[in-house]
PDB file of C-alpha atoms in Angstrom:
ATOM      1  CA  UNK A   1     140.397  95.543 127.850  1.00  0.00           C
ATOM      2  CA  UNK A   2     143.936  95.691 129.119  1.00  0.00           C
ATOM      3  CA  UNK A   3     143.199  97.259 132.496  1.00  0.00           C
ATOM      4  CA  UNK A   4     144.179 100.694 131.247  1.00  0.00           C
ATOM      5  CA  UNK A   5     141.146 102.662 130.063  1.00  0.00           C
ATOM      6  CA  UNK A   6     141.381 105.732 127.879  1.00  0.00           C
ATOM      7  CA  UNK A   7     138.583 108.114 127.007  1.00  0.00           C
ATOM      8  CA  UNK A   8     137.475 109.331 124.622  1.00  0.00           C
ATOM      9  CA  UNK A   9     138.431 106.831 121.913  1.00  0.00           C
ATOM     10  CA  UNK A  10     138.076 109.438 119.188  1.00  0.00           C
ATOM     11  CA  UNK A  11     138.231 113.212 119.390  1.00  0.00           C
ATOM     12  CA  UNK A  12     137.913 115.912 116.756  1.00  0.00           C
ATOM     13  CA  UNK A  13     138.720 119.410 117.908  1.00  0.00           C
ATOM     14  CA  UNK A  14     139.280 122.821 116.436  1.00  0.00           C
ATOM     15  CA  UNK A  15     142.509 124.688 116.926  1.00  0.00           C
ATOM     16  CA  UNK A  16     140.904 127.057 119.411  1.00  0.00           C
ATOM     17  CA  UNK A  17     139.217 124.388 121.516  1.00  0.00           C
ATOM     18  CA  UNK A  18     140.210 123.071 124.911  1.00  0.00           C
ATOM     19  CA  UNK A  19     139.765 119.388 125.594  1.00  0.00           C
ATOM     20  CA  UNK A  20     141.139 116.726 127.904  1.00  0.00           C
ATOM     21  CA  UNK A  21     142.144 113.111 127.474  1.00  0.00           C
ATOM     22  CA  UNK A  22     141.676 110.755 130.379  1.00  0.00           C
ATOM     23  CA  UNK A  23     143.521 107.615 131.373  1.00  0.00           C
ATOM     24  CA  UNK A  24     142.618 105.334 134.270  1.00  0.00           C
ATOM     25  CA  UNK A  25     144.181 102.160 135.629  1.00  0.00           C
ATOM     26  CA  UNK A  26     143.411 100.015 138.640  1.00  0.00           C
ATOM     27  CA  UNK A  27     146.292  97.598 138.246  1.00  0.00           C
ATOM     28  CA  UNK A  28     148.190  98.894 141.232  1.00  0.00           C
ATOM     29  CA  UNK A  29     150.801 100.457 138.965  1.00  0.00           C
ATOM     30  CA  UNK A  30     152.689 103.471 140.196  1.00  0.00           C
ATOM     31  CA  UNK A  31     154.029 104.874 136.936  1.00  0.00           C
ATOM     32  CA  UNK A  32     151.969 106.295 134.087  1.00  0.00           C
ATOM     33  CA  UNK A  33     153.006 107.561 130.685  1.00  0.00           C
ATOM     34  CA  UNK A  34     151.727 109.515 127.721  1.00  0.00           C
ATOM     35  CA  UNK A  35     152.980 108.553 124.273  1.00  0.00           C
ATOM     36  CA  UNK A  36     152.228 110.145 120.909  1.00  0.00           C
ATOM     37  CA  UNK A  37     152.082 107.990 117.798  1.00  0.00           C
ATOM     38  CA  UNK A  38     151.938 109.802 114.473  1.00  0.00           C
ATOM     39  CA  UNK A  39     151.687 108.190 111.081  1.00  0.00           C
ATOM     40  CA  UNK A  40     155.042 106.964 109.843  1.00  0.00           C
ATOM     41  CA  UNK A  41     156.838 108.084 113.026  1.00  0.00           C
ATOM     42  CA  UNK A  42     158.120 106.113 115.970  1.00  0.00           C
ATOM     43  CA  UNK A  43     156.426 106.207 119.348  1.00  0.00           C
ATOM     44  CA  UNK A  44     157.272 109.462 121.109  1.00  0.00           C
ATOM     45  CA  UNK A  45     157.394 109.589 124.882  1.00  0.00           C
ATOM     46  CA  UNK A  46     155.712 112.765 126.116  1.00  0.00           C
ATOM     47  CA  UNK A  47     155.386 112.602 129.906  1.00  0.00           C
ATOM     48  CA  UNK A  48     156.180 110.248 132.757  1.00  0.00           C
ATOM     49  CA  UNK A  49     154.645 110.244 136.222  1.00  0.00           C
ATOM     50  CA  UNK A  50     155.901 108.183 139.146  1.00  0.00           C
ATOM     51  CA  UNK A  51     153.745 108.148 142.270  1.00  0.00           C
ATOM     52  CA  UNK A  52     151.913 111.239 140.961  1.00  0.00           C
ATOM     53  CA  UNK A  53     155.130 113.183 140.444  1.00  0.00           C
ATOM     54  CA  UNK A  54     156.193 114.182 136.959  1.00  0.00           C
ATOM     55  CA  UNK A  55     159.607 112.729 136.335  1.00  0.00           C
ATOM     56  CA  UNK A  56     159.983 113.380 132.653  1.00  0.00           C
ATOM     57  CA  UNK A  57     158.820 115.984 130.169  1.00  0.00           C
ATOM     58  CA  UNK A  58     160.239 115.176 126.785  1.00  0.00           C
ATOM     59  CA  UNK A  59     160.363 118.743 125.422  1.00  0.00           C
ATOM     60  CA  UNK A  60     156.639 118.735 124.816  1.00  0.00           C
ATOM     61  CA  UNK A  61     155.050 122.038 123.724  1.00  0.00           C
ATOM     62  CA  UNK A  62     153.120 123.843 126.450  1.00  0.00           C
ATOM     63  CA  UNK A  63     149.839 123.404 124.571  1.00  0.00           C
ATOM     64  CA  UNK A  64     149.934 119.900 126.088  1.00  0.00           C
ATOM     65  CA  UNK A  65     149.482 119.969 129.846  1.00  0.00           C
ATOM     66  CA  UNK A  66     149.506 116.750 131.888  1.00  0.00           C
ATOM     67  CA  UNK A  67     147.859 116.216 135.233  1.00  0.00           C
ATOM     68  CA  UNK A  68     148.163 113.262 137.581  1.00  0.00           C
ATOM     69  CA  UNK A  69     145.896 113.682 140.617  1.00  0.00           C
ATOM     70  CA  UNK A  70     146.637 110.182 141.923  1.00  0.00           C
ATOM     71  CA  UNK A  71     148.448 107.019 140.882  1.00  0.00           C
ATOM     72  CA  UNK A  72     145.366 105.688 139.080  1.00  0.00           C
ATOM     73  CA  UNK A  73     144.442 108.649 136.917  1.00  0.00           C
ATOM     74  CA  UNK A  74     146.266 110.634 134.291  1.00  0.00           C
ATOM     75  CA  UNK A  75     144.980 113.470 132.154  1.00  0.00           C
ATOM     76  CA  UNK A  76     146.313 115.296 129.140  1.00  0.00           C
ATOM     77  CA  UNK A  77     144.848 118.766 128.761  1.00  0.00           C
ATOM     78  CA  UNK A  78     144.893 120.156 125.236  1.00  0.00           C
ATOM     79  CA  UNK A  79     144.553 123.757 124.099  1.00  0.00           C
ATOM     80  CA  UNK A  80     145.269 125.685 120.913  1.00  0.00           C
ATOM     81  CA  UNK A  81     146.547 122.608 119.139  1.00  0.00           C
ATOM     82  CA  UNK A  82     147.878 122.500 115.609  1.00  0.00           C
ATOM     83  CA  UNK A  83     146.896 120.134 112.802  1.00  0.00           C
ATOM     84  CA  UNK A  84     150.255 118.372 113.145  1.00  0.00           C
ATOM     85  CA  UNK A  85     149.217 117.345 116.648  1.00  0.00           C
ATOM     86  CA  UNK A  86     146.723 114.941 115.099  1.00  0.00           C
ATOM     87  CA  UNK A  87     147.835 111.490 116.205  1.00  0.00           C
ATOM     88  CA  UNK A  88     147.040 108.486 118.335  1.00  0.00           C
ATOM     89  CA  UNK A  89     147.723 109.295 121.980  1.00  0.00           C
ATOM     90  CA  UNK A  90     148.529 106.282 124.078  1.00  0.00           C
ATOM     91  CA  UNK A  91     148.548 106.001 127.830  1.00  0.00           C
ATOM     92  CA  UNK A  92     150.532 103.277 129.552  1.00  0.00           C
ATOM     93  CA  UNK A  93     151.249 102.198 133.095  1.00  0.00           C
ATOM     94  CA  UNK A  94     153.846 100.038 134.777  1.00  0.00           C
ATOM     95  CA  UNK A  95     154.276  98.469 138.204  1.00  0.00           C
ATOM     96  CA  UNK A  96     156.778  99.537 140.868  1.00  0.00           C
ATOM     97  CA  UNK A  97     159.229  96.935 139.661  1.00  0.00           C
ATOM     98  CA  UNK A  98     159.502  97.297 135.931  1.00  0.00           C
ATOM     99  CA  UNK A  99     160.214  93.789 134.606  1.00  0.00           C
ATOM    100  CA  UNK A 100     156.672  93.117 133.422  1.00  0.00           C
ATOM    101  CA  UNK A 101     156.838  96.093 131.079  1.00  0.00           C
ATOM    102  CA  UNK A 102     154.069  98.477 130.209  1.00  0.00           C
ATOM    103  CA  UNK A 103     150.337  97.974 129.865  1.00  0.00           C
ATOM    104  CA  UNK A 104     148.879 100.231 127.208  1.00  0.00           C
ATOM    105  CA  UNK A 105     145.416 101.659 126.888  1.00  0.00           C
ATOM    106  CA  UNK A 106     143.484 101.552 123.634  1.00  0.00           C
ATOM    107  CA  UNK A 107     144.451 105.093 122.771  1.00  0.00           C
ATOM    108  CA  UNK A 108     142.642 108.264 121.757  1.00  0.00           C
ATOM    109  CA  UNK A 109     142.631 109.072 118.058  1.00  0.00           C
ATOM    110  CA  UNK A 110     142.875 112.866 117.945  1.00  0.00           C
ATOM    111  CA  UNK A 111     142.142 114.935 114.861  1.00  0.00           C
ATOM    112  CA  UNK A 112     142.790 118.680 114.946  1.00  0.00           C
ATOM    113  CA  UNK A 113     140.911 120.632 112.303  1.00  0.00           C
TER     114      UNK A 113
ATOM    115  CA  UNK B   1     171.438 108.028 124.838  1.00  0.00           C
ATOM    116  CA  UNK B   2     169.816 104.654 124.331  1.00  0.00           C
ATOM    117  CA  UNK B   3     168.980 103.877 120.714  1.00  0.00           C
ATOM    118  CA  UNK B   4     166.883 100.965 119.525  1.00  0.00           C
ATOM    119  CA  UNK B   5     166.937  99.893 115.912  1.00  0.00           C
ATOM    120  CA  UNK B   6     164.701  97.372 114.246  1.00  0.00           C
ATOM    121  CA  UNK B   7     165.047  95.816 110.858  1.00  0.00           C
ATOM    122  CA  UNK B   8     163.485  95.375 108.542  1.00  0.00           C
ATOM    123  CA  UNK B   9     160.936  98.170 108.934  1.00  0.00           C
ATOM    124  CA  UNK B  10     158.671  96.599 106.361  1.00  0.00           C
ATOM    125  CA  UNK B  11     158.276  92.924 105.681  1.00  0.00           C
ATOM    126  CA  UNK B  12     156.026  91.216 103.218  1.00  0.00           C
ATOM    127  CA  UNK B  13     156.087  87.476 103.482  1.00  0.00           C
ATOM    128  CA  UNK B  14     154.184  84.577 102.065  1.00  0.00           C
ATOM    129  CA  UNK B  15     152.053  82.330 104.187  1.00  0.00           C
ATOM    130  CA  UNK B  16     153.954  79.289 105.362  1.00  0.00           C
ATOM    131  CA  UNK B  17     157.369  80.934 105.213  1.00  0.00           C
ATOM    132  CA  UNK B  18     159.779  81.671 108.058  1.00  0.00           C
ATOM    133  CA  UNK B  19     161.415  84.985 108.805  1.00  0.00           C
ATOM    134  CA  UNK B  20     163.242  86.879 111.546  1.00  0.00           C
ATOM    135  CA  UNK B  21     162.926  90.458 112.771  1.00  0.00           C
ATOM    136  CA  UNK B  22     165.987  91.951 114.436  1.00  0.00           C
ATOM    137  CA  UNK B  23     166.233  94.449 117.273  1.00  0.00           C
ATOM    138  CA  UNK B  24     169.587  96.036 118.138  1.00  0.00           C
ATOM    139  CA  UNK B  25     170.136  98.427 120.988  1.00  0.00           C
ATOM    140  CA  UNK B  26     173.031 100.648 121.953  1.00  0.00           C
ATOM    141  CA  UNK B  27     173.340 100.376 125.745  1.00  0.00           C
ATOM    142  CA  UNK B  28     173.752  97.366 127.995  1.00  0.00           C
ATOM    143  CA  UNK B  29     170.405  96.057 129.157  1.00  0.00           C
ATOM    144  CA  UNK B  30     169.029  92.745 130.337  1.00  0.00           C
ATOM    145  CA  UNK B  31     165.426  93.725 129.716  1.00  0.00           C
ATOM    146  CA  UNK B  32     163.777  93.678 126.370  1.00  0.00           C
ATOM    147  CA  UNK B  33     160.117  93.686 125.399  1.00  0.00           C
ATOM    148  CA  UNK B  34     158.204  92.824 122.257  1.00  0.00           C
ATOM    149  CA  UNK B  35     154.821  94.327 121.471  1.00  0.00           C
ATOM    150  CA  UNK B  36     152.304  93.842 118.706  1.00  0.00           C
ATOM    151  CA  UNK B  37     150.069  96.572 117.297  1.00  0.00           C
ATOM    152  CA  UNK B  38     147.163  95.987 114.928  1.00  0.00           C
ATOM    153  CA  UNK B  39     146.138  98.912 112.690  1.00  0.00           C
ATOM    154  CA  UNK B  40     144.396 101.636 114.682  1.00  0.00           C
ATOM    155  CA  UNK B  41     144.744  99.665 117.890  1.00  0.00           C
ATOM    156  CA  UNK B  42     146.934  99.814 120.962  1.00  0.00           C
ATOM    157  CA  UNK B  43     150.092  97.903 121.774  1.00  0.00           C
ATOM    158  CA  UNK B  44     149.761  94.400 123.137  1.00  0.00           C
ATOM    159  CA  UNK B  45     152.561  92.818 125.133  1.00  0.00           C
ATOM    160  CA  UNK B  46     153.994  89.718 123.462  1.00  0.00           C
ATOM    161  CA  UNK B  47     157.200  88.805 125.247  1.00  0.00           C
ATOM    162  CA  UNK B  48     159.247  89.943 128.221  1.00  0.00           C
ATOM    163  CA  UNK B  49     162.912  88.902 128.060  1.00  0.00           C
ATOM    164  CA  UNK B  50     164.799  89.492 131.275  1.00  0.00           C
ATOM    165  CA  UNK B  51     168.154  87.753 130.973  1.00  0.00           C
ATOM    166  CA  UNK B  52     170.865  86.816 128.547  1.00  0.00           C
ATOM    167  CA  UNK B  53     169.898  83.748 126.571  1.00  0.00           C
ATOM    168  CA  UNK B  54     166.208  84.109 127.388  1.00  0.00           C
ATOM    169  CA  UNK B  55     163.931  82.457 124.871  1.00  0.00           C
ATOM    170  CA  UNK B  56     160.162  82.704 124.865  1.00  0.00           C
ATOM    171  CA  UNK B  57     157.706  81.098 122.457  1.00  0.00           C
ATOM    172  CA  UNK B  58     154.032  81.666 121.814  1.00  0.00           C
ATOM    173  CA  UNK B  59     152.449  79.893 118.889  1.00  0.00           C
ATOM    174  CA  UNK B  60     154.346  80.746 115.699  1.00  0.00           C
ATOM    175  CA  UNK B  61     156.447  83.457 117.358  1.00  0.00           C
ATOM    176  CA  UNK B  62     159.686  82.941 119.228  1.00  0.00           C
ATOM    177  CA  UNK B  63     161.770  85.691 120.799  1.00  0.00           C
ATOM    178  CA  UNK B  64     165.311  85.509 122.075  1.00  0.00           C
ATOM    179  CA  UNK B  65     167.769  87.855 123.760  1.00  0.00           C
ATOM    180  CA  UNK B  66     171.556  88.065 123.497  1.00  0.00           C
ATOM    181  CA  UNK B  67     172.638  90.810 125.885  1.00  0.00           C
ATOM    182  CA  UNK B  68     176.293  90.538 124.914  1.00  0.00           C
ATOM    183  CA  UNK B  69     175.502  91.254 121.290  1.00  0.00           C
ATOM    184  CA  UNK B  70     172.752  93.711 122.355  1.00  0.00           C
ATOM    185  CA  UNK B  71     170.426  91.892 120.007  1.00  0.00           C
ATOM    186  CA  UNK B  72     166.991  90.377 120.187  1.00  0.00           C
ATOM    187  CA  UNK B  73     165.272  88.407 117.469  1.00  0.00           C
ATOM    188  CA  UNK B  74     161.629  87.688 116.814  1.00  0.00           C
ATOM    189  CA  UNK B  75     161.320  84.588 114.684  1.00  0.00           C
ATOM    190  CA  UNK B  76     158.163  83.817 112.753  1.00  0.00           C
ATOM    191  CA  UNK B  77     157.518  80.216 111.806  1.00  0.00           C
ATOM    192  CA  UNK B  78     155.131  79.224 109.014  1.00  0.00           C
ATOM    193  CA  UNK B  79     153.505  82.628 108.840  1.00  0.00           C
ATOM    194  CA  UNK B  80     149.742  82.979 108.678  1.00  0.00           C
ATOM    195  CA  UNK B  81     147.670  86.007 107.744  1.00  0.00           C
ATOM    196  CA  UNK B  82     146.636  86.645 111.358  1.00  0.00           C
ATOM    197  CA  UNK B  83     150.216  87.599 112.154  1.00  0.00           C
ATOM    198  CA  UNK B  84     149.963  90.700 109.974  1.00  0.00           C
ATOM    199  CA  UNK B  85     150.617  93.633 112.329  1.00  0.00           C
ATOM    200  CA  UNK B  86     153.369  96.001 113.420  1.00  0.00           C
ATOM    201  CA  UNK B  87     155.869  94.587 115.890  1.00  0.00           C
ATOM    202  CA  UNK B  88     157.850  96.784 118.257  1.00  0.00           C
ATOM    203  CA  UNK B  89     160.774  95.994 120.475  1.00  0.00           C
ATOM    204  CA  UNK B  90     161.507  98.163 123.507  1.00  0.00           C
ATOM    205  CA  UNK B  91     164.438  98.459 125.882  1.00  0.00           C
ATOM    206  CA  UNK B  92     164.661 100.130 129.274  1.00  0.00           C
ATOM    207  CA  UNK B  93     167.703 100.792 131.428  1.00  0.00           C
ATOM    208  CA  UNK B  94     166.483 102.510 134.601  1.00  0.00           C
ATOM    209  CA  UNK B  95     164.601 104.877 132.326  1.00  0.00           C
ATOM    210  CA  UNK B  96     161.302 104.871 130.468  1.00  0.00           C
ATOM    211  CA  UNK B  97     161.259 102.278 127.713  1.00  0.00           C
ATOM    212  CA  UNK B  98     162.690 103.313 124.377  1.00  0.00           C
ATOM    213  CA  UNK B  99     160.867 101.798 121.424  1.00  0.00           C
ATOM    214  CA  UNK B 100     162.141 100.824 118.026  1.00  0.00           C
ATOM    215  CA  UNK B 101     160.388 102.227 114.959  1.00  0.00           C
ATOM    216  CA  UNK B 102     158.449  99.025 114.490  1.00  0.00           C
ATOM    217  CA  UNK B 103     158.372  96.375 111.778  1.00  0.00           C
ATOM    218  CA  UNK B 104     155.237  96.356 109.684  1.00  0.00           C
ATOM    219  CA  UNK B 105     154.585  92.752 108.764  1.00  0.00           C
ATOM    220  CA  UNK B 106     152.234  91.772 105.987  1.00  0.00           C
ATOM    221  CA  UNK B 107     151.551  88.091 105.401  1.00  0.00           C
ATOM    222  CA  UNK B 108     150.158  87.356 101.973  1.00  0.00           C
ATOM    223  CA  UNK B 109     148.682  84.220 100.460  1.00  0.00           C
TER     224      UNK B 109
END
């Protein structure tokens, strides 16, 4: 365990379903991130939160909705997804001063059917 | 816009051999990170390079940073099968880290 916990580890959902991914860290980090990793594609930054405030939305479709109720928890709400949204979704966090880099969670493997 | 390029993207090397992975980036930065990812797993931090000329070593891996050339290298010495993974470099300049596409390394007997 890295200190960043993601649940669930695997998720299969239909295109009409609504589900949520959860990320939790108790490392004292103030910034949290969602990344998407698809097969044969580079890591794509989706959202950034700093001290619970969203500071970056990287042109992500509205069927992905992030929520950050506090500095330790981050959610990604999913609805009416498409098969091409199937991917590994990674959560990461970083401390107030960046030099140590990011700590990643184990990821959620999402399959949209 | 910050761009990070790694090469090669795929590398197949024999056990016992040496090789180097290169990471070039487009904007001045004195922070560079290397991560390792095993298939189906998350990214694990390998090295944090925070100044020009920084060199870090862990086992058979050694990373260095040349901020003037905007280049980092990850050198593999006497490769073993356990090093098979995808290696990413990442650069951040007062923004979220930008990752390279990754180098998929396969070490064969």
